[in-house]
Tab-separated table of C-alpha atoms (C1' of nucleotides) in Angstrom:
chain	number	residue	atom	x	y	z
A	23	MET	CA	94.430	232.517	103.458
A	24	LEU	CA	94.766	235.974	101.896
A	25	HIS	CA	93.719	237.232	98.469
A	26	VAL	CA	95.874	240.094	97.276
A	27	ASP	CA	94.756	242.398	94.429
A	28	LEU	CA	96.588	245.613	93.326
A	29	ASP	CA	94.508	248.737	93.075
A	30	GLN	CA	93.945	250.026	89.493
A	31	PHE	CA	97.114	248.151	88.629
A	32	ILE	CA	97.815	249.083	85.005
A	33	ALA	CA	96.902	252.782	85.472
A	34	ALA	CA	99.010	252.804	88.631
A	35	VAL	CA	102.080	251.458	86.788
A	36	GLU	CA	101.702	254.107	84.150
A	37	VAL	CA	101.605	256.854	86.828
A	38	LEU	CA	104.798	255.650	88.290
A	39	ARG	CA	106.508	256.316	84.994
A	40	ARG	CA	104.754	259.457	84.505
A	41	PRO	CA	104.021	261.231	87.839
A	42	GLU	CA	102.379	264.046	86.112
A	43	LEU	CA	99.473	261.885	85.259
A	44	ALA	CA	98.613	261.386	88.994
A	45	GLY	CA	95.010	262.401	89.728
A	46	LYS	CA	94.044	262.442	86.049
A	47	PRO	CA	91.517	260.211	84.370
A	48	ILE	CA	93.580	257.545	82.641
A	49	ILE	CA	92.325	254.936	80.198
A	50	VAL	CA	94.682	252.100	79.050
A	51	GLY	CA	93.714	250.052	76.003
A	52	GLY	CA	94.748	248.690	72.651
A	53	ARG	CA	97.364	250.912	70.906
A	54	GLY	CA	96.002	253.905	72.568
A	55	ASP	CA	94.071	255.093	69.667
A	56	PRO	CA	90.324	255.413	70.300
A	57	THR	CA	89.463	255.298	66.702
A	58	GLU	CA	90.655	251.754	66.428
A	59	ARG	CA	88.874	248.572	67.386
A	60	ALA	CA	90.011	247.847	70.920
A	61	VAL	CA	88.701	247.622	74.480
A	62	VAL	CA	89.826	249.233	77.818
A	63	SER	CA	92.190	247.158	79.880
A	64	THR	CA	92.161	249.358	82.837
A	65	ALA	CA	90.771	252.787	83.796
A	66	SER	CA	92.041	254.965	86.705
A	67	TYR	CA	89.633	255.617	89.581
A	68	GLU	CA	89.267	259.245	88.190
A	69	ALA	CA	88.074	257.687	84.792
A	70	ARG	CA	85.736	255.155	86.404
A	71	VAL	CA	83.621	257.985	87.952
A	72	PHE	CA	82.611	258.647	84.286
A	73	GLY	CA	81.359	255.059	83.980
A	74	VAL	CA	84.335	253.634	82.110
A	75	GLY	CA	85.486	250.094	83.075
A	76	SER	CA	87.429	247.154	81.772
A	77	GLY	CA	86.169	245.537	78.697
A	78	MET	CA	84.383	248.613	77.308
A	79	PRO	CA	85.055	249.609	73.721
A	80	LEU	CA	87.834	252.152	73.701
A	81	ARG	CA	85.848	254.371	71.291
A	82	ILE	CA	82.984	254.574	73.797
A	83	ALA	CA	85.143	255.080	76.785
A	84	ALA	CA	86.874	258.058	75.070
A	85	ARG	CA	83.483	259.622	74.308
A	86	LYS	CA	82.548	259.318	77.985
A	87	VAL	CA	85.712	260.980	79.196
A	88	PRO	CA	86.692	263.830	76.883
A	89	ASP	CA	89.783	264.728	78.955
A	90	ALA	CA	91.076	261.342	79.395
A	91	VAL	CA	94.664	260.477	78.934
A	92	ILE	CA	94.496	257.401	76.644
A	93	LEU	CA	97.643	255.110	76.738
A	94	PRO	CA	98.551	251.990	74.821
A	95	VAL	CA	98.954	248.639	76.530
A	96	ASP	CA	102.579	247.925	77.514
A	97	ALA	CA	102.523	244.524	78.660
A	98	GLU	CA	106.077	244.143	79.328
A	99	ALA	CA	106.141	246.990	81.764
A	100	TYR	CA	103.155	245.422	83.609
A	101	LEU	CA	104.739	242.022	83.671
A	102	GLU	CA	107.894	243.623	85.233
A	103	ALA	CA	106.066	245.400	87.940
A	104	SER	CA	103.916	242.301	88.482
A	105	ASP	CA	107.056	240.181	89.064
A	106	ALA	CA	108.376	242.543	91.758
A	107	VAL	CA	105.071	242.401	93.431
A	108	MET	CA	104.915	238.573	93.386
A	109	ALA	CA	108.563	238.453	94.732
A	110	THR	CA	107.479	240.552	97.579
A	111	LEU	CA	104.481	238.261	98.314
A	112	ARG	CA	106.810	235.094	98.259
A	113	ALA	CA	109.207	236.871	100.621
A	114	GLN	CA	106.590	237.194	103.375
A	115	PRO	CA	107.066	234.763	106.218
A	116	GLY	CA	105.517	231.240	105.672
A	117	ALA	CA	103.823	232.341	102.442
A	118	VAL	CA	102.674	229.972	99.751
A	119	VAL	CA	101.767	232.159	96.590
A	120	GLN	CA	99.432	231.235	93.805
A	121	VAL	CA	99.493	233.817	91.032
A	122	LEU	CA	96.114	234.375	89.373
A	123	GLY	CA	97.198	237.162	86.937
A	124	TRP	CA	99.398	240.174	86.641
A	125	ASP	CA	97.667	241.949	89.671
A	126	GLU	CA	96.253	239.125	91.772
A	127	ALA	CA	97.457	236.205	93.861
A	128	PHE	CA	96.346	234.056	96.750
A	129	VAL	CA	98.764	233.828	99.741
A	130	GLY	CA	98.457	230.827	101.941
A	131	VAL	CA	99.782	231.309	105.442
A	132	GLU	CA	99.141	230.489	109.047
A	133	ALA	CA	99.178	233.722	111.018
A	134	GLU	CA	98.256	234.510	114.529
A	135	ASP	CA	96.833	237.849	113.515
A	136	PRO	CA	95.849	237.816	109.794
A	137	GLU	CA	94.910	241.416	109.706
A	138	ALA	CA	98.256	242.522	111.006
A	139	TYR	CA	100.002	240.188	108.539
A	140	ALA	CA	97.996	241.704	105.723
A	141	ARG	CA	98.800	245.196	106.848
A	142	GLN	CA	102.559	244.284	106.883
A	143	LEU	CA	102.272	242.727	103.496
A	144	GLN	CA	100.580	245.927	102.081
A	145	ALA	CA	103.446	247.981	103.678
A	146	ASP	CA	106.083	245.818	102.072
A	147	VAL	CA	104.560	245.840	98.699
A	148	LEU	CA	104.246	249.645	98.806
A	149	GLU	CA	107.778	250.099	99.945
A	150	ARG	CA	109.205	247.693	97.352
A	151	THR	CA	106.965	248.643	94.330
A	152	GLN	CA	105.213	251.888	95.306
A	153	LEU	CA	102.001	250.189	94.481
A	154	HIS	CA	98.940	249.923	96.674
A	155	CYS	CA	96.976	246.789	97.099
A	156	SER	CA	93.836	245.554	98.857
A	157	VAL	CA	93.776	242.292	100.723
A	158	GLY	CA	90.871	239.856	101.531
A	159	ILE	CA	91.108	237.366	104.365
A	160	GLY	CA	89.110	234.145	104.248
A	161	ASP	CA	88.817	230.614	105.552
A	162	THR	CA	88.322	229.414	101.993
A	163	LEU	CA	89.832	230.825	98.570
A	164	ILE	CA	86.214	231.933	97.663
A	165	ARG	CA	85.656	233.921	100.762
A	166	ALA	CA	89.184	235.580	100.605
A	167	LYS	CA	88.594	236.388	96.897
A	168	ASN	CA	85.216	238.082	97.552
A	169	ALA	CA	86.525	239.799	100.807
A	170	THR	CA	88.993	241.872	98.771
A	171	ASP	CA	86.230	243.824	97.137
A	172	PHE	CA	85.072	245.108	100.554
A	173	GLY	CA	88.662	246.185	101.221
A	174	LYS	CA	89.128	248.350	98.142
A	175	PRO	CA	90.918	250.593	97.864
A	176	ALA	CA	94.082	249.863	99.954
A	177	GLY	CA	92.171	248.213	102.766
A	178	VAL	CA	91.856	244.811	104.510
A	179	PHE	CA	88.573	242.818	104.957
A	180	ARG	CA	87.761	239.385	106.364
A	181	LEU	CA	85.014	236.943	105.370
A	182	THR	CA	84.457	233.768	107.283
A	183	THR	CA	81.833	230.981	107.620
A	184	ALA	CA	80.241	233.071	110.284
A	185	ASN	CA	79.820	236.410	108.443
A	186	TRP	CA	79.675	235.350	104.751
A	187	LEU	CA	75.915	235.524	104.407
A	188	ASP	CA	75.730	238.762	106.430
A	189	PHE	CA	77.949	240.453	103.841
A	190	MET	CA	77.235	238.486	100.677
A	191	GLY	CA	73.692	237.126	101.224
A	192	ASP	CA	71.770	239.959	99.729
A	193	ARG	CA	74.142	240.369	96.746
A	194	PRO	CA	73.298	239.221	93.287
A	195	THR	CA	74.797	235.864	92.237
A	196	LYS	CA	76.754	237.461	89.619
A	197	GLU	CA	79.216	238.800	92.318
A	198	LEU	CA	80.404	235.266	92.791
A	199	TRP	CA	83.693	234.340	91.205
A	200	GLY	CA	82.617	232.049	88.288
A	201	VAL	CA	79.122	233.358	87.918
A	202	GLY	CA	78.647	235.671	84.962
A	203	SER	CA	75.769	237.316	83.244
A	204	LYS	CA	74.568	234.040	81.618
A	205	ILE	CA	74.711	231.983	84.663
A	206	SER	CA	73.155	234.514	86.851
A	207	GLY	CA	70.382	234.824	84.233
A	208	ARG	CA	69.648	231.031	84.175
A	209	LEU	CA	69.692	230.979	87.997
A	210	ALA	CA	67.151	233.827	88.100
A	211	LYS	CA	64.801	231.665	85.857
A	212	LEU	CA	64.961	229.123	88.776
A	213	GLY	CA	63.939	231.874	91.178
A	214	ILE	CA	67.566	232.256	92.580
A	215	ASN	CA	68.649	235.858	92.475
A	216	THR	CA	70.763	236.310	95.611
A	217	VAL	CA	73.807	234.606	97.148
A	218	ALA	CA	71.673	233.547	100.042
A	219	GLU	CA	69.116	231.947	97.721
A	220	LEU	CA	71.796	230.052	95.899
A	221	ALA	CA	73.270	228.869	99.254
A	222	ALA	CA	69.892	227.660	100.338
A	223	ALA	CA	69.181	225.780	97.072
A	224	ASP	CA	69.024	221.991	96.791
A	225	PRO	CA	72.205	221.137	94.816
A	226	GLN	CA	70.123	218.264	93.031
A	227	THR	CA	67.619	220.927	91.698
A	228	LEU	CA	70.543	222.612	89.963
A	229	VAL	CA	71.736	219.437	88.225
A	230	PRO	CA	69.188	219.326	85.401
A	231	GLU	CA	69.942	222.992	84.438
A	232	PHE	CA	73.753	223.024	84.963
A	233	GLY	CA	74.870	219.372	84.913
A	234	PRO	CA	76.264	216.972	87.459
A	235	LYS	CA	79.365	218.984	88.196
A	236	MET	CA	78.457	222.629	87.746
A	237	GLY	CA	75.086	222.284	89.515
A	238	PRO	CA	76.377	221.395	92.869
A	239	TRP	CA	79.422	223.582	92.404
A	240	TYR	CA	77.269	226.734	92.142
A	241	ASN	CA	75.553	225.856	95.312
A	242	GLU	CA	78.805	225.510	97.038
A	243	LEU	CA	79.860	228.978	95.547
A	244	GLY	CA	76.762	230.358	97.172
A	245	ARG	CA	77.853	229.243	100.507
A	246	GLY	CA	81.462	230.406	99.998
A	247	ASP	CA	82.739	226.946	100.523
A	248	GLY	CA	85.327	225.178	98.675
A	249	THR	CA	88.982	224.469	99.138
A	250	SER	CA	91.289	226.360	101.317
A	251	VAL	CA	94.379	225.075	99.826
A	252	VAL	CA	96.621	227.536	98.034
A	253	ASP	CA	98.545	225.725	95.385
A	254	ASP	CA	101.810	227.109	94.239
A	255	THR	CA	102.569	224.333	91.709
A	256	PRO	CA	104.194	225.964	88.702
A	257	TRP	CA	101.813	226.511	85.931
A	258	VAL	CA	101.976	224.337	82.984
A	259	ALA	CA	100.123	225.831	79.869
A	260	ARG	CA	97.623	223.549	78.206
A	261	GLY	CA	98.071	225.477	75.038
A	262	HIS	CA	98.810	228.733	73.242
A	263	SER	CA	96.700	230.885	71.121
A	264	ARG	CA	96.964	233.969	69.073
A	265	GLU	CA	94.163	236.137	67.682
A	266	THR	CA	93.880	239.228	65.648
A	267	THR	CA	90.860	241.641	65.255
A	268	PHE	CA	91.198	243.290	61.904
A	269	GLN	CA	90.641	246.896	61.646
A	270	GLN	CA	88.912	246.380	58.321
A	271	ASP	CA	86.997	243.237	57.948
A	272	LEU	CA	88.596	240.585	55.731
A	273	THR	CA	86.552	239.655	52.518
A	274	GLU	CA	89.109	238.022	50.249
A	275	PRO	CA	90.159	234.382	50.445
A	276	ASP	CA	93.747	235.553	49.953
A	277	GLN	CA	93.529	237.785	52.918
A	278	VAL	CA	92.234	234.884	54.994
A	279	HIS	CA	95.059	232.596	53.910
A	280	ASP	CA	97.730	235.173	54.732
A	281	ALA	CA	96.250	235.791	58.140
A	282	VAL	CA	96.162	232.155	58.883
A	283	ARG	CA	99.885	231.705	57.824
A	284	GLY	CA	100.794	234.568	60.117
A	285	LEU	CA	98.841	233.244	63.136
A	286	THR	CA	100.372	229.688	62.593
A	287	ALA	CA	103.936	231.237	62.487
A	288	GLN	CA	103.163	233.106	65.819
A	289	VAL	CA	101.553	230.115	67.585
A	290	LEU	CA	104.343	227.763	66.484
A	291	LYS	CA	106.896	230.189	67.978
A	292	ASP	CA	105.087	230.144	71.248
A	293	VAL	CA	104.867	226.412	71.239
A	294	ALA	CA	108.448	225.906	70.381
A	295	ALA	CA	109.381	227.718	73.451
A	296	GLU	CA	107.712	225.012	75.511
A	297	GLY	CA	109.315	222.078	73.581
A	298	ARG	CA	106.160	220.026	73.847
A	299	PRO	CA	104.283	218.512	70.739
A	300	VAL	CA	101.148	219.996	69.368
A	301	ILE	CA	98.174	217.559	69.713
A	302	GLY	CA	95.481	219.703	68.509
A	303	LEU	CA	94.460	222.956	66.797
A	304	THR	CA	91.459	225.071	66.970
A	305	LEU	CA	90.642	227.843	64.524
A	306	LYS	CA	88.340	230.587	65.863
A	307	VAL	CA	86.349	232.706	63.375
A	308	ARG	CA	84.344	235.790	64.232
A	309	TYR	CA	82.242	236.991	61.328
A	310	ALA	CA	80.817	240.470	61.189
A	311	PRO	CA	78.981	241.702	62.861
A	312	PHE	CA	79.447	239.335	65.811
A	313	THR	CA	79.008	235.656	65.606
A	314	THR	CA	81.896	233.253	66.424
A	315	LYS	CA	82.608	229.743	65.319
A	316	THR	CA	85.339	227.237	66.192
A	317	HIS	CA	86.696	224.525	64.109
A	318	ALA	CA	88.921	221.961	65.769
A	319	ARG	CA	91.309	219.195	64.567
A	320	LYS	CA	93.211	216.551	66.479
A	321	ILE	CA	96.771	216.108	65.229
A	322	PRO	CA	97.974	212.543	65.239
A	323	GLU	CA	101.365	211.619	66.535
A	324	THR	CA	103.629	213.883	64.530
A	325	PHE	CA	104.897	217.400	65.298
A	326	ASP	CA	106.120	219.084	62.247
A	327	ARG	CA	105.924	222.714	61.443
A	328	GLU	CA	104.853	222.203	57.911
A	329	ASP	CA	102.240	219.692	59.066
A	330	VAL	CA	100.671	222.170	61.483
A	331	LEU	CA	100.491	224.830	58.775
A	332	VAL	CA	98.736	222.510	56.449
A	333	ARG	CA	96.250	221.424	59.130
A	334	ALA	CA	95.582	225.096	59.971
A	335	LEU	CA	94.975	226.027	56.393
A	336	ASP	CA	92.759	222.854	56.157
A	337	LEU	CA	90.713	224.292	59.013
A	338	ALA	CA	90.405	227.622	57.247
A	339	GLY	CA	88.540	225.702	54.475
A	340	ALA	CA	85.629	225.419	56.862
A	341	ILE	CA	85.244	229.259	56.884
A	342	GLU	CA	81.883	230.286	55.274
A	343	PRO	CA	82.538	231.978	51.940
A	344	GLY	CA	81.230	235.428	51.396
A	345	ARG	CA	80.962	236.498	55.040
A	346	PRO	CA	83.101	239.456	56.200
A	347	ILE	CA	85.611	238.211	58.874
A	348	ARG	CA	86.250	240.484	61.851
A	349	LEU	CA	88.746	238.085	63.899
A	350	LEU	CA	90.708	235.126	63.365
A	351	GLY	CA	92.257	233.065	66.231
A	352	LEU	CA	94.443	229.971	66.238
A	353	ARG	CA	94.950	227.824	69.312
A	354	ALA	CA	97.524	224.960	69.674
A	355	GLU	CA	96.895	222.426	72.344
A	356	MET	CA	99.910	220.783	73.669
A	357	ALA	CA	100.688	217.339	75.125
A	358	MET	CA	100.974	217.519	78.866
A	359	PRO	CA	104.041	216.301	80.607
A	360	ASP	CA	103.245	213.079	82.647
A	361	ASP	CA	103.963	214.671	85.963
A	362	ALA	CA	101.934	217.823	85.376
A	363	ARG	CA	99.328	218.394	88.083
A	364	LYS	CA	97.404	215.178	88.095
A	365	GLY	CA	94.100	215.901	89.583
A	366	HIS	CA	94.736	219.491	90.079
A	367	THR	CA	92.115	221.853	88.412
A	368	PRO	CA	92.923	225.430	88.756
A	369	THR	CA	91.286	228.541	87.536
A	370	ARG	CA	87.699	229.104	86.246
A	371	GLY	CA	86.772	228.752	89.789
A	372	GLY	CA	87.153	225.045	89.221
A	373	TRP	CA	88.223	224.017	92.573
B	9	DT	C1'	77.743	251.564	71.799
B	10	DC	C1'	80.026	247.832	69.825
B	11	DT	C1'	82.716	244.949	71.573
B	12	DG	C1'	90.961	242.687	72.690
B	13	DG	C1'	93.880	238.963	73.621
B	14	DG	C1'	95.422	235.326	76.421
B	15	DG	C1'	93.896	231.558	78.983
B	16	DT	C1'	90.844	227.443	81.279
B	17	DC	C1'	86.977	223.997	82.006
B	18	DC	C1'	82.218	221.960	81.224
B	19	DT	C1'	78.529	219.914	78.329
B	20	DA	C1'	76.187	217.991	74.504
B	21	DG	C1'	75.892	215.224	70.716
B	22	DG	C1'	77.498	212.188	67.222
B	23	DA	C1'	80.488	208.436	65.660
B	24	DC	C1'	82.209	204.295	66.764
B	25	DC	C1'	83.358	200.120	69.498
B	26	DC	C1'	82.160	195.942	72.277
C	19	DT	C1'	62.839	194.524	62.862
C	20	DC	C1'	63.906	197.038	66.341
C	21	DT	C1'	67.068	198.312	69.238
C	22	DG	C1'	70.219	197.747	75.464
C	23	DG	C1'	73.995	199.559	77.848
C	24	DG	C1'	78.509	200.870	78.572
C	25	DG	C1'	82.472	203.068	77.100
C	26	DT	C1'	85.774	206.420	74.513
C	27	DC	C1'	87.024	209.946	71.274
C	28	DC	C1'	86.063	214.128	68.659
C	29	DT	C1'	83.840	218.505	67.369
C	30	DA	C1'	81.298	222.403	68.455
C	31	DG	C1'	79.859	225.619	71.496
C	32	DG	C1'	79.249	228.074	75.886
C	33	DA	C1'	80.847	230.386	79.754
C	34	DC	C1'	84.047	232.517	82.710
C	35	DC	C1'	88.492	234.804	84.324
C	36	DC	C1'	92.299	238.497	84.303
DNA sequence: TCTGGGGTCCTAGGACCC
DNA sequence: TCTGGGGTCCTAGGACCC
């Protein structure tokens, strides 16, 4: 199967609208105001040279690149471009498409010559959308996903059982999909620093540290193994959440009350569009400077807008008084339809 | 240096039940 | 008085992804 990843997607879409930006360092994030609390969504390659990347505070990014063009996030424009890309992928012969985000998808296909298929796909995407993408080819989803990085930008690369360790073996475990800084740190404490070391580890030795499920799974990741099934089952959201980072920390109970009301209204609107009952609520609180707590409630049987608001405000009662609040988030968990992906476990690398 | 917003899944521990 | 073994549900927290 193939893994397709658009190159500097968001920045590329912005350049299509404003060709005069081509070749300039572009940073897209927040409302495009580097004095606000926000982070970088995407930086163009010209900006990345200065050490700017996704997730970096916008303020810092702006400081690193004095001449940067800083633009606000325009989700609708990116979604529109993304839809065009995904439609192009679905139009490829024999393709089963599993979308992973705005700029990423797996494409399942049986091809005589996978490289040629990938090149044709790239050409079609470029012709239809004027966007460049990189393509990874693999005999598992994990290998295809990691292969893409070797192909960037605008290239094609293939990883298989045979060459996986040749290319990935000496790399740090953090480069695996599903291993972040925390897990790689805990692996390091077990003497496991590289992909090859993780691949060679006894899965049972990982169980005490990571649990019966995740322990063996990390070992599998190290070997690049896992499913090779691309699943195009339409996505059914488990829930919806809204969160707000306040430019000035909240200190007054009235401010908190108003904020929770506002979040509840937004979340209920999102949920209403799905037409499924709310079965749980979670309130997320980030206190200044940076500690996060969550408070959850199950909601028995009823789905009533007023009921949800009452329960959300009830959750807000758990907020610690006197501590400045930097962020509030509210998540509503929805009942799943009976026929929704029984046994299917997508994302989070959870295959 | 100071950290968005939208998601998903896993684990641990306590409460409660038989 | 001390305490098995199995199960479910709920809450909190952690981790990761795009």
